[in-house]
Amino acid sequence: MKKVIALLLVLFLSLSIVGCSGGKSKDAISESNEIKETITVQVEKDWLAYYEKAAERVKEQYPKANIKFITTGAFDHLDVLDATDVTNKDVADVFAIPADRIYGLEQNEALAAIDAKTMAKNVGGFSNYDEGLGGIFKIGEDYLAFPMNIETLIVFANTANAKEKGINLKKPIEFTELDVKDMLIPVFDAWYGVALTNSAEIELLGKDKSGNLYSDLTANFNELPKQKQEVMKALFNYWKGHNRAKTSLWDEDAAGGYMDTAFSSGGESSLRLEGPWAIGSLSNLTNNGKDLEILPINTITINGNPLSHWQGGWGLAINSRVEDNEAKMMLAQKFIEEVVNPKYAVEFFKATGKILENVPVSTYENSDLSETDKKVIKAVIESYENAPARPLFIEWGSVWDTWKNAILSWPNTKPATVEDAYKEIKASFDAMMQNF
């Protein structure tokens, strides 16, 4: 972070003063339990009871410390931070962030560098911290957030609908052999569309070893490797089928309602690509969950290659204004350690729906969680392990609209062939690359 050198100088001077005046070092603070500072923590309403218990555990070690909560949604909190700055009292000292916000927050100097390796050792359970979310939250030499949740897409199946259509859910399912209505993927949204493109390692936007940006989708169709051409063909055929059937899957505003109706028990769809957070709403559509099955994303193949999403997730970060206060930093880090303490992983999931990276699936399977929750967790962990890392560099933000505008153009341009459909994609990505 740009301010680190200045803060290090301030810290050096302050430590020099403390050393001369007989003040407390970090170890002395820790050993004497003399942290008397107050920190604020952003928390979702439904998470509050769990966070309060975590705070109680911290205060057992530091009884003179104080932890106050700002009850607000994670995205609402980030909106306040974006609209103001880190000094705003409505911006917490500790808050949750999605992985894709890490670079923007770092550029705005909003995040304090944390002693993540020591925290990971204290928490335990990480086989290789830097190869997981921990590495995703590292920019340069600084670790700017601590992992709190792994996130990726999985497959939900309506067993009643699948039985009616003769779809065997106990073996791999080839996407190109399904009826177009059998599986629901709002592919115009790149969040879902990448599940198809990742199956053929199509890079929507990447960086080469020299740091230069490139996109596979600026190549001509006949220049694409066969595997990537086949994904484009499958995508085109998917649109063509829905266009002929006059469904609303290619309507950005109506797609959600269409998918809910189609996936309901007695509807025309058996499979749906979604995130684990959709479990509640999808249970309501499937005979109160009696007709619901949860599968890892690689259950679905496209031209024989399994679908895969991204290794995404959330982290807990510390406000950069805390960085020059040694005691507050220690208190904040200790609180984060307690929130993600593997000992309370099941309680954490019950309160937040979040799955810890450093906890094995067996911990959840041997708990009192419902069978549905256990299936969700198992599917997420398996899907996550087989997924590529999510691209987090800021320029990738341009891909969302670039992809969406290209895919949603098809109902208007009505391409007759996959080559015609691909021309719309190429034109959109050519324009994006020119902007860089």
GROMACS .gro file of C-alpha atoms in nm:
model
  436
    1MET     CA    1   0.000   0.000   0.000
    2LYS     CA    2   0.122   0.347  -0.084
    3LYS     CA    3   0.092   0.472   0.272
    4VAL     CA    4   0.291   0.186   0.425
    5ILE     CA    5   0.631   0.359   0.414
    6ALA     CA    6   0.493   0.665   0.590
    7LEU     CA    7   0.312   0.453   0.845
    8LEU     CA    8   0.623   0.244   0.907
    9LEU     CA    9   0.816   0.562   0.979
   10VAL     CA   10   0.546   0.677   1.221
   11LEU     CA   11   0.538   0.331   1.379
   12PHE     CA   12   0.917   0.328   1.409
   13LEU     CA   13   0.916   0.665   1.586
   14SER     CA   14   0.630   0.566   1.814
   15LEU     CA   15   0.801   0.238   1.905
   16SER     CA   16   1.119   0.429   1.977
   17ILE     CA   17   0.926   0.656   2.212
   18VAL     CA   18   0.757   0.359   2.376
   19GLY     CA   19   1.092   0.187   2.417
   20CYS     CA   20   1.241   0.495   2.585
   21SER     CA   21   0.940   0.551   2.810
   22GLY     CA   22   0.904   0.194   2.928
   23GLY     CA   23   0.576   0.142   2.737
   24LYS     CA   24   0.422  -0.193   2.644
   25SER     CA   25   0.542  -0.388   2.340
   26LYS     CA   26   0.303  -0.604   2.134
   27ASP     CA   27   0.409  -0.914   2.330
   28ALA     CA   28   0.366  -0.732   2.658
   29ILE     CA   29   0.018  -0.617   2.557
   30SER     CA   30  -0.073  -0.973   2.463
   31GLU     CA   31   0.066  -1.128   2.778
   32SER     CA   32  -0.076  -0.873   3.020
   33ASN     CA   33  -0.424  -0.864   2.860
   34GLU     CA   34  -0.408  -0.485   2.873
   35ILE     CA   35  -0.580  -0.404   2.544
   36LYS     CA   36  -0.821  -0.127   2.637
   37GLU     CA   37  -0.915  -0.025   2.286
   38THR     CA   38  -1.255  -0.033   2.115
   39ILE     CA   39  -1.312  -0.162   1.764
   40THR     CA   40  -1.625  -0.152   1.549
   41VAL     CA   41  -1.731  -0.448   1.339
   42GLN     CA   42  -1.971  -0.461   1.043
   43VAL     CA   43  -2.215  -0.748   1.075
   44GLU     CA   44  -2.522  -0.868   0.887
   45LYS     CA   45  -2.834  -0.879   1.105
   46ASP     CA   46  -2.863  -1.257   1.086
   47TRP     CA   47  -2.498  -1.299   1.184
   48LEU     CA   48  -2.512  -1.082   1.495
   49ALA     CA   49  -2.568  -1.353   1.758
   50TYR     CA   50  -2.271  -1.555   1.627
   51TYR     CA   51  -2.048  -1.245   1.613
   52GLU     CA   52  -2.146  -1.153   1.970
   53LYS     CA   53  -2.035  -1.496   2.091
   54ALA     CA   54  -1.705  -1.454   1.905
   55ALA     CA   55  -1.660  -1.118   2.077
   56GLU     CA   56  -1.725  -1.279   2.416
   57ARG     CA   57  -1.449  -1.530   2.349
   58VAL     CA   58  -1.208  -1.250   2.260
   59LYS     CA   59  -1.299  -1.057   2.575
   60GLU     CA   60  -1.221  -1.362   2.786
   61GLN     CA   61  -0.861  -1.306   2.677
   62TYR     CA   62  -0.879  -0.925   2.671
   63PRO     CA   63  -1.139  -0.826   2.934
   64LYS     CA   64  -1.064  -0.455   2.906
   65ALA     CA   65  -1.124  -0.447   2.531
   66ASN     CA   66  -1.452  -0.342   2.374
   67ILE     CA   67  -1.612  -0.465   2.049
   68LYS     CA   68  -1.908  -0.274   1.907
   69PHE     CA   69  -2.119  -0.377   1.610
   70ILE     CA   70  -2.249  -0.183   1.312
   71THR     CA   71  -2.541  -0.390   1.189
   72THR     CA   72  -2.559  -0.346   0.814
   73GLY     CA   73  -2.527  -0.550   0.497
   74ALA     CA   74  -2.180  -0.607   0.357
   75PHE     CA   75  -2.256  -0.436   0.026
   76ASP     CA   76  -2.439  -0.148   0.194
   77HIS     CA   77  -2.133  -0.098   0.413
   78LEU     CA   78  -1.903  -0.096   0.112
   79ASP     CA   79  -2.130   0.159  -0.056
   80VAL     CA   80  -2.077   0.391   0.242
   81LEU     CA   81  -1.702   0.338   0.223
   82ASP     CA   82  -1.699   0.408  -0.152
   83ALA     CA   83  -1.903   0.725  -0.107
   84THR     CA   84  -1.689   0.862   0.178
   85ASP     CA   85  -1.355   0.737   0.311
   86VAL     CA   86  -1.198   0.523   0.582
   87THR     CA   87  -1.229   0.796   0.847
   88ASN     CA   88  -1.611   0.787   0.839
   89LYS     CA   89  -1.735   0.657   1.175
   90ASP     CA   90  -2.006   0.463   0.991
   91VAL     CA   91  -1.731   0.260   0.827
   92ALA     CA   92  -1.631  -0.022   1.060
   93ASP     CA   93  -1.282  -0.119   1.172
   94VAL     CA   94  -1.348  -0.480   1.067
   95PHE     CA   95  -1.574  -0.570   0.775
   96ALA     CA   96  -1.651  -0.839   0.519
   97ILE     CA   97  -1.548  -0.801   0.155
   98PRO     CA   98  -1.601  -1.017  -0.155
   99ALA     CA   99  -1.279  -1.125  -0.324
  100ASP     CA  100  -1.348  -0.923  -0.639
  101ARG     CA  101  -1.334  -0.594  -0.443
  102ILE     CA  102  -0.982  -0.645  -0.315
  103TYR     CA  103  -0.796  -0.452  -0.588
  104GLY     CA  104  -1.029  -0.153  -0.586
  105LEU     CA  105  -1.014  -0.125  -0.208
  106GLU     CA  106  -0.636  -0.157  -0.219
  107GLN     CA  107  -0.613   0.121  -0.476
  108ASN     CA  108  -0.822   0.342  -0.250
  109GLU     CA  109  -0.590   0.258   0.041
  110ALA     CA  110  -0.884   0.136   0.246
  111LEU     CA  111  -0.732  -0.182   0.386
  112ALA     CA  112  -0.472  -0.245   0.654
  113ALA     CA  113  -0.202  -0.505   0.599
  114ILE     CA  114  -0.260  -0.795   0.837
  115ASP     CA  115  -0.029  -1.058   0.983
  116ALA     CA  116  -0.216  -1.328   0.793
  117LYS     CA  117   0.043  -1.605   0.820
  118THR     CA  118   0.047  -1.581   1.199
  119MET     CA  119  -0.333  -1.567   1.202
  120ALA     CA  120  -0.351  -1.875   0.979
  121LYS     CA  121  -0.118  -2.059   1.215
  122ASN     CA  122  -0.330  -1.956   1.514
  123VAL     CA  123  -0.653  -2.061   1.342
  124GLY     CA  124  -0.515  -2.380   1.187
  125GLY     CA  125  -0.644  -2.607   0.913
  126PHE     CA  126  -0.478  -2.445   0.610
  127SER     CA  127  -0.278  -2.691   0.400
  128ASN     CA  128  -0.122  -2.415   0.188
  129TYR     CA  129  -0.242  -2.069   0.282
  130ASP     CA  130  -0.106  -1.887  -0.024
  131GLU     CA  131  -0.259  -2.132  -0.273
  132GLY     CA  132  -0.610  -2.070  -0.142
  133LEU     CA  133  -0.809  -1.758  -0.065
  134GLY     CA  134  -0.520  -1.631   0.143
  135GLY     CA  135  -0.315  -1.584  -0.172
  136ILE     CA  136  -0.608  -1.420  -0.351
  137PHE     CA  137  -0.618  -1.157  -0.076
  138LYS     CA  138  -0.246  -1.081  -0.112
  139ILE     CA  139  -0.131  -0.784  -0.321
  140GLY     CA  140   0.243  -0.735  -0.347
  141GLU     CA  141   0.378  -0.828  -0.006
  142ASP     CA  142   0.062  -0.735   0.184
  143TYR     CA  143  -0.217  -0.964   0.299
  144LEU     CA  144  -0.527  -0.744   0.300
  145ALA     CA  145  -0.805  -0.978   0.418
  146PHE     CA  146  -0.845  -1.313   0.591
  147PRO     CA  147  -1.054  -1.597   0.435
  148MET     CA  148  -1.406  -1.636   0.573
  149ASN     CA  149  -1.592  -1.825   0.299
  150ILE     CA  150  -1.535  -2.022  -0.018
  151GLU     CA  151  -1.779  -1.958  -0.299
  152THR     CA  152  -1.853  -2.123  -0.634
  153LEU     CA  153  -2.151  -2.240  -0.840
  154ILE     CA  154  -2.308  -2.584  -0.803
  155VAL     CA  155  -2.592  -2.775  -0.971
  156PHE     CA  156  -2.942  -2.813  -0.830
  157ALA     CA  157  -3.169  -3.085  -0.967
  158ASN     CA  158  -3.544  -3.133  -0.944
  159THR     CA  159  -3.564  -3.510  -0.901
  160ALA     CA  160  -3.933  -3.532  -0.993
  161ASN     CA  161  -3.880  -3.343  -1.318
  162ALA     CA  162  -3.565  -3.539  -1.395
  163LYS     CA  163  -3.746  -3.870  -1.347
  164GLU     CA  164  -4.023  -3.753  -1.580
  165LYS     CA  165  -3.765  -3.662  -1.846
  166GLY     CA  166  -3.555  -3.976  -1.798
  167ILE     CA  167  -3.245  -3.788  -1.679
  168ASN     CA  168  -3.013  -4.004  -1.468
  169LEU     CA  169  -2.870  -3.786  -1.191
  170LYS     CA  170  -2.627  -4.053  -1.072
  171LYS     CA  171  -2.388  -4.026  -1.365
  172PRO     CA  172  -2.225  -3.744  -1.564
  173ILE     CA  173  -2.475  -3.547  -1.774
  174GLU     CA  174  -2.373  -3.415  -2.116
  175PHE     CA  175  -2.510  -3.064  -2.170
  176THR     CA  176  -2.519  -3.094  -2.550
  177GLU     CA  177  -2.736  -3.407  -2.527
  178LEU     CA  178  -3.004  -3.243  -2.314
  179ASP     CA  179  -3.316  -3.079  -2.445
  180VAL     CA  180  -3.255  -2.703  -2.431
  181LYS     CA  181  -3.518  -2.666  -2.159
  182ASP     CA  182  -3.370  -2.939  -1.940
  183MET     CA  183  -3.103  -2.719  -1.784
  184LEU     CA  184  -3.129  -2.354  -1.684
  185ILE     CA  185  -2.822  -2.131  -1.719
  186PRO     CA  186  -2.866  -1.754  -1.764
  187VAL     CA  187  -2.560  -1.748  -1.986
  188PHE     CA  188  -2.587  -1.378  -2.072
  189ASP     CA  189  -2.460  -1.313  -1.718
  190ALA     CA  190  -2.088  -1.388  -1.726
  191TRP     CA  191  -2.110  -1.506  -1.364
  192TYR     CA  192  -2.289  -1.813  -1.506
  193GLY     CA  193  -2.153  -1.804  -1.859
  194VAL     CA  194  -1.797  -1.867  -1.745
  195ALA     CA  195  -1.902  -2.213  -1.628
  196LEU     CA  196  -1.928  -2.303  -1.997
  197THR     CA  197  -1.622  -2.111  -2.117
  198ASN     CA  198  -1.405  -2.247  -1.833
  199SER     CA  199  -1.478  -2.601  -1.953
  200ALA     CA  200  -1.265  -2.525  -2.261
  201GLU     CA  201  -1.027  -2.281  -2.087
  202ILE     CA  202  -1.158  -1.987  -2.288
  203GLU     CA  203  -0.998  -1.676  -2.144
  204LEU     CA  204  -1.246  -1.389  -2.159
  205LEU     CA  205  -0.976  -1.154  -2.034
  206GLY     CA  206  -0.637  -1.254  -1.906
  207LYS     CA  207  -0.286  -1.130  -1.848
  208ASP     CA  208   0.019  -1.289  -2.005
  209LYS     CA  209   0.351  -1.336  -1.827
  210SER     CA  210   0.449  -0.981  -1.917
  211GLY     CA  211   0.130  -0.840  -1.767
  212ASN     CA  212  -0.028  -0.761  -2.104
  213LEU     CA  213  -0.404  -0.801  -2.138
  214TYR     CA  214  -0.548  -1.040  -2.394
  215SER     CA  215  -0.875  -1.215  -2.478
  216ASP     CA  216  -0.930  -1.540  -2.664
  217LEU     CA  217  -1.250  -1.392  -2.803
  218THR     CA  218  -1.075  -1.144  -3.030
  219ALA     CA  219  -0.963  -1.431  -3.254
  220ASN     CA  220  -1.161  -1.524  -3.563
  221PHE     CA  221  -1.386  -1.824  -3.517
  222ASN     CA  222  -1.176  -2.046  -3.747
  223GLU     CA  223  -0.867  -1.953  -3.544
  224LEU     CA  224  -1.012  -2.091  -3.221
  225PRO     CA  225  -0.905  -2.442  -3.119
  226LYS     CA  226  -1.172  -2.703  -3.187
  227GLN     CA  227  -1.258  -2.743  -2.818
  228LYS     CA  228  -1.335  -2.371  -2.789
  229GLN     CA  229  -1.532  -2.371  -3.113
  230GLU     CA  230  -1.746  -2.653  -2.974
  231VAL     CA  231  -1.834  -2.450  -2.664
  232MET     CA  232  -1.941  -2.161  -2.884
  233LYS     CA  233  -2.148  -2.402  -3.090
  234ALA     CA  234  -2.315  -2.539  -2.776
  235LEU     CA  235  -2.389  -2.185  -2.659
  236PHE     CA  236  -2.537  -2.092  -2.997
  237ASN     CA  237  -2.753  -2.405  -3.008
  238TYR     CA  238  -2.874  -2.331  -2.655
  239TRP     CA  239  -2.989  -1.986  -2.764
  240LYS     CA  240  -3.139  -2.120  -3.087
  241GLY     CA  241  -3.349  -2.373  -2.898
  242HIS     CA  242  -3.480  -2.118  -2.650
  243ASN     CA  243  -3.545  -1.871  -2.929
  244ARG     CA  244  -3.755  -2.127  -3.116
  245ALA     CA  245  -3.939  -2.220  -2.798
  246LYS     CA  246  -3.998  -1.850  -2.726
  247THR     CA  247  -3.885  -1.877  -2.364
  248SER     CA  248  -3.770  -1.578  -2.158
  249LEU     CA  249  -3.421  -1.709  -2.079
  250TRP     CA  250  -3.265  -1.446  -2.307
  251ASP     CA  251  -3.465  -1.164  -2.146
  252GLU     CA  252  -3.255  -1.005  -1.873
  253ASP     CA  253  -3.560  -0.883  -1.681
  254ALA     CA  254  -3.780  -1.191  -1.721
  255ALA     CA  255  -3.524  -1.473  -1.702
  256GLY     CA  256  -3.544  -1.513  -1.324
  257GLY     CA  257  -3.919  -1.559  -1.321
  258TYR     CA  258  -3.905  -1.800  -1.611
  259MET     CA  259  -3.640  -2.014  -1.441
  260ASP     CA  260  -3.838  -2.031  -1.116
  261THR     CA  261  -4.147  -2.151  -1.301
  262ALA     CA  262  -3.959  -2.398  -1.518
  263PHE     CA  263  -3.765  -2.547  -1.226
  264SER     CA  264  -4.068  -2.590  -1.000
  265SER     CA  265  -4.192  -2.945  -0.950
  266GLY     CA  266  -4.407  -3.028  -1.251
  267GLY     CA  267  -4.217  -2.778  -1.465
  268GLU     CA  268  -4.017  -2.843  -1.780
  269SER     CA  269  -3.664  -2.808  -1.638
  270SER     CA  270  -3.468  -3.055  -1.428
  271LEU     CA  271  -3.130  -2.886  -1.370
  272ARG     CA  272  -3.026  -2.538  -1.265
  273LEU     CA  273  -2.684  -2.378  -1.222
  274GLU     CA  274  -2.684  -2.167  -0.907
  275GLY     CA  275  -2.490  -2.065  -0.598
  276PRO     CA  276  -2.537  -2.233  -0.259
  277TRP     CA  277  -2.718  -1.922  -0.135
  278ALA     CA  278  -3.017  -2.022  -0.352
  279ILE     CA  279  -3.097  -2.328  -0.140
  280GLY     CA  280  -3.389  -2.161   0.041
  281SER     CA  281  -3.572  -2.034  -0.266
  282LEU     CA  282  -3.511  -2.352  -0.464
  283SER     CA  283  -3.640  -2.567  -0.178
  284ASN     CA  284  -3.965  -2.372  -0.195
  285LEU     CA  285  -3.994  -2.456  -0.566
  286THR     CA  286  -3.931  -2.828  -0.522
  287ASN     CA  287  -4.205  -2.956  -0.293
  288ASN     CA  288  -4.042  -2.805   0.017
  289GLY     CA  289  -3.712  -2.963  -0.082
  290LYS     CA  290  -3.847  -3.317  -0.118
  291ASP     CA  291  -3.773  -3.307  -0.491
  292LEU     CA  292  -3.438  -3.129  -0.459
  293GLU     CA  293  -3.096  -3.282  -0.516
  294ILE     CA  294  -2.764  -3.098  -0.496
  295LEU     CA  295  -2.471  -3.194  -0.719
  296PRO     CA  296  -2.116  -3.068  -0.781
  297ILE     CA  297  -2.080  -2.858  -1.093
  298ASN     CA  298  -1.861  -3.118  -1.266
  299THR     CA  299  -2.162  -3.349  -1.284
  300ILE     CA  300  -2.240  -3.158  -1.606
  301THR     CA  301  -2.005  -3.193  -1.899
  302ILE     CA  302  -1.995  -3.000  -2.224
  303ASN     CA  303  -1.845  -3.196  -2.512
  304GLY     CA  304  -1.708  -3.432  -2.248
  305ASN     CA  305  -1.535  -3.162  -2.043
  306PRO     CA  306  -1.676  -3.085  -1.697
  307LEU     CA  307  -1.821  -2.744  -1.625
  308SER     CA  308  -1.629  -2.542  -1.369
  309HIS     CA  309  -1.686  -2.205  -1.213
  310TRP     CA  310  -1.433  -2.003  -1.008
  311GLN     CA  311  -1.263  -2.021  -0.675
  312GLY     CA  312  -1.420  -1.713  -0.526
  313GLY     CA  313  -1.508  -1.615  -0.174
  314TRP     CA  314  -1.520  -1.356   0.101
  315GLY     CA  315  -1.270  -1.225   0.348
  316LEU     CA  316  -1.261  -1.021   0.666
  317ALA     CA  317  -1.061  -0.701   0.632
  318ILE     CA  318  -0.938  -0.429   0.866
  319ASN     CA  319  -0.984  -0.058   0.801
  320SER     CA  320  -0.655   0.112   0.713
  321ARG     CA  321  -0.718   0.381   0.976
  322VAL     CA  322  -0.645   0.115   1.239
  323GLU     CA  323  -0.304   0.035   1.096
  324ASP     CA  324  -0.109   0.277   1.316
  325ASN     CA  325  -0.275   0.159   1.638
  326GLU     CA  326  -0.093  -0.154   1.753
  327ALA     CA  327  -0.346  -0.256   2.016
  328LYS     CA  328  -0.647  -0.207   1.784
  329MET     CA  329  -0.478  -0.410   1.511
  330MET     CA  330  -0.417  -0.694   1.755
  331LEU     CA  331  -0.775  -0.680   1.881
  332ALA     CA  332  -0.914  -0.674   1.527
  333GLN     CA  333  -0.701  -0.969   1.420
  334LYS     CA  334  -0.795  -1.170   1.729
  335PHE     CA  335  -1.163  -1.105   1.660
  336ILE     CA  336  -1.127  -1.225   1.300
  337GLU     CA  337  -0.953  -1.539   1.426
  338GLU     CA  338  -1.249  -1.612   1.652
  339VAL     CA  339  -1.507  -1.555   1.379
  340VAL     CA  340  -1.341  -1.815   1.157
  341ASN     CA  341  -1.233  -2.047   1.437
  342PRO     CA  342  -1.271  -2.403   1.293
  343LYS     CA  343  -1.403  -2.518   1.630
  344TYR     CA  344  -1.722  -2.323   1.557
  345ALA     CA  345  -1.745  -2.394   1.183
  346VAL     CA  346  -2.089  -2.557   1.206
  347GLU     CA  347  -2.231  -2.271   1.413
  348PHE     CA  348  -2.077  -2.027   1.166
  349PHE     CA  349  -2.250  -2.200   0.876
  350LYS     CA  350  -2.583  -2.206   1.060
  351ALA     CA  351  -2.559  -1.832   1.125
  352THR     CA  352  -2.416  -1.712   0.794
  353GLY     CA  353  -2.436  -1.993   0.537
  354LYS     CA  354  -2.061  -1.953   0.489
  355ILE     CA  355  -1.824  -2.246   0.440
  356LEU     CA  356  -1.473  -2.222   0.582
  357GLU     CA  357  -1.183  -2.306   0.354
  358ASN     CA  358  -0.979  -2.453   0.638
  359VAL     CA  359  -1.241  -2.704   0.756
  360PRO     CA  360  -1.275  -3.054   0.602
  361VAL     CA  361  -1.609  -3.171   0.468
  362SER     CA  362  -1.612  -3.445   0.733
  363THR     CA  363  -1.657  -3.183   1.006
  364TYR     CA  364  -1.981  -3.073   0.847
  365GLU     CA  365  -2.094  -3.427   0.761
  366ASN     CA  366  -2.048  -3.542   1.121
  367SER     CA  367  -2.253  -3.253   1.259
  368ASP     CA  368  -2.621  -3.197   1.334
  369LEU     CA  369  -2.671  -2.999   1.012
  370SER     CA  370  -2.960  -3.106   0.791
  371GLU     CA  371  -2.892  -3.353   0.513
  372THR     CA  372  -2.964  -3.080   0.260
  373ASP     CA  373  -2.706  -2.848   0.416
  374LYS     CA  374  -2.452  -3.128   0.417
  375LYS     CA  375  -2.513  -3.194   0.047
  376VAL     CA  376  -2.472  -2.825  -0.033
  377ILE     CA  377  -2.145  -2.804   0.158
  378LYS     CA  378  -2.008  -3.121  -0.001
  379ALA     CA  379  -2.102  -3.002  -0.351
  380VAL     CA  380  -1.945  -2.660  -0.293
  381ILE     CA  381  -1.620  -2.802  -0.158
  382GLU     CA  382  -1.587  -3.051  -0.446
  383SER     CA  383  -1.675  -2.786  -0.705
  384TYR     CA  384  -1.435  -2.537  -0.548
  385GLU     CA  385  -1.143  -2.780  -0.546
  386ASN     CA  386  -1.179  -2.835  -0.922
  387ALA     CA  387  -1.228  -2.468  -1.014
  388PRO     CA  388  -0.973  -2.216  -1.148
  389ALA     CA  389  -0.895  -1.904  -0.948
  390ARG     CA  390  -1.129  -1.613  -1.007
  391PRO     CA  391  -0.970  -1.327  -1.206
  392LEU     CA  392  -0.955  -1.026  -0.976
  393PHE     CA  393  -0.763  -0.756  -1.163
  394ILE     CA  394  -0.965  -0.438  -1.209
  395GLU     CA  395  -0.982  -0.451  -1.588
  396TRP     CA  396  -1.185  -0.772  -1.569
  397GLY     CA  397  -1.478  -0.558  -1.460
  398SER     CA  398  -1.523  -0.456  -1.824
  399VAL     CA  399  -1.602  -0.815  -1.920
  400TRP     CA  400  -1.944  -0.820  -1.752
  401ASP     CA  401  -2.115  -0.578  -1.989
  402THR     CA  402  -1.900  -0.681  -2.286
  403TRP     CA  403  -2.017  -1.042  -2.259
  404LYS     CA  404  -2.377  -0.954  -2.173
  405ASN     CA  405  -2.419  -0.709  -2.460
  406ALA     CA  406  -2.287  -0.966  -2.708
  407ILE     CA  407  -2.503  -1.255  -2.589
  408LEU     CA  408  -2.817  -1.045  -2.552
  409SER     CA  409  -2.773  -0.910  -2.905
  410TRP     CA  410  -2.865  -1.245  -3.057
  411PRO     CA  411  -3.245  -1.210  -3.024
  412ASN     CA  412  -3.214  -0.890  -3.231
  413THR     CA  413  -2.947  -0.992  -3.482
  414LYS     CA  414  -3.086  -1.348  -3.513
  415PRO     CA  415  -2.762  -1.519  -3.620
  416ALA     CA  416  -2.822  -1.809  -3.858
  417THR     CA  417  -2.498  -1.993  -3.776
  418VAL     CA  418  -2.254  -2.022  -3.488
  419GLU     CA  419  -2.006  -1.821  -3.696
  420ASP     CA  420  -2.258  -1.535  -3.722
  421ALA     CA  421  -2.329  -1.553  -3.349
  422TYR     CA  422  -1.960  -1.551  -3.267
  423LYS     CA  423  -1.907  -1.238  -3.480
  424GLU     CA  424  -2.122  -1.047  -3.227
  425ILE     CA  425  -1.904  -1.175  -2.944
  426LYS     CA  426  -1.582  -1.092  -3.126
  427ALA     CA  427  -1.700  -0.741  -3.212
  428SER     CA  428  -1.790  -0.676  -2.849
  429PHE     CA  429  -1.455  -0.801  -2.719
  430ASP     CA  430  -1.260  -0.620  -2.990
  431ALA     CA  431  -1.421  -0.296  -2.871
  432MET     CA  432  -1.337  -0.377  -2.510
  433MET     CA  433  -0.972  -0.444  -2.589
  434GLN     CA  434  -0.945  -0.119  -2.786
  435ASN     CA  435  -1.058   0.067  -2.475
  436PHE     CA  436  -0.759  -0.074  -2.289
   0.00000   0.00000   0.00000
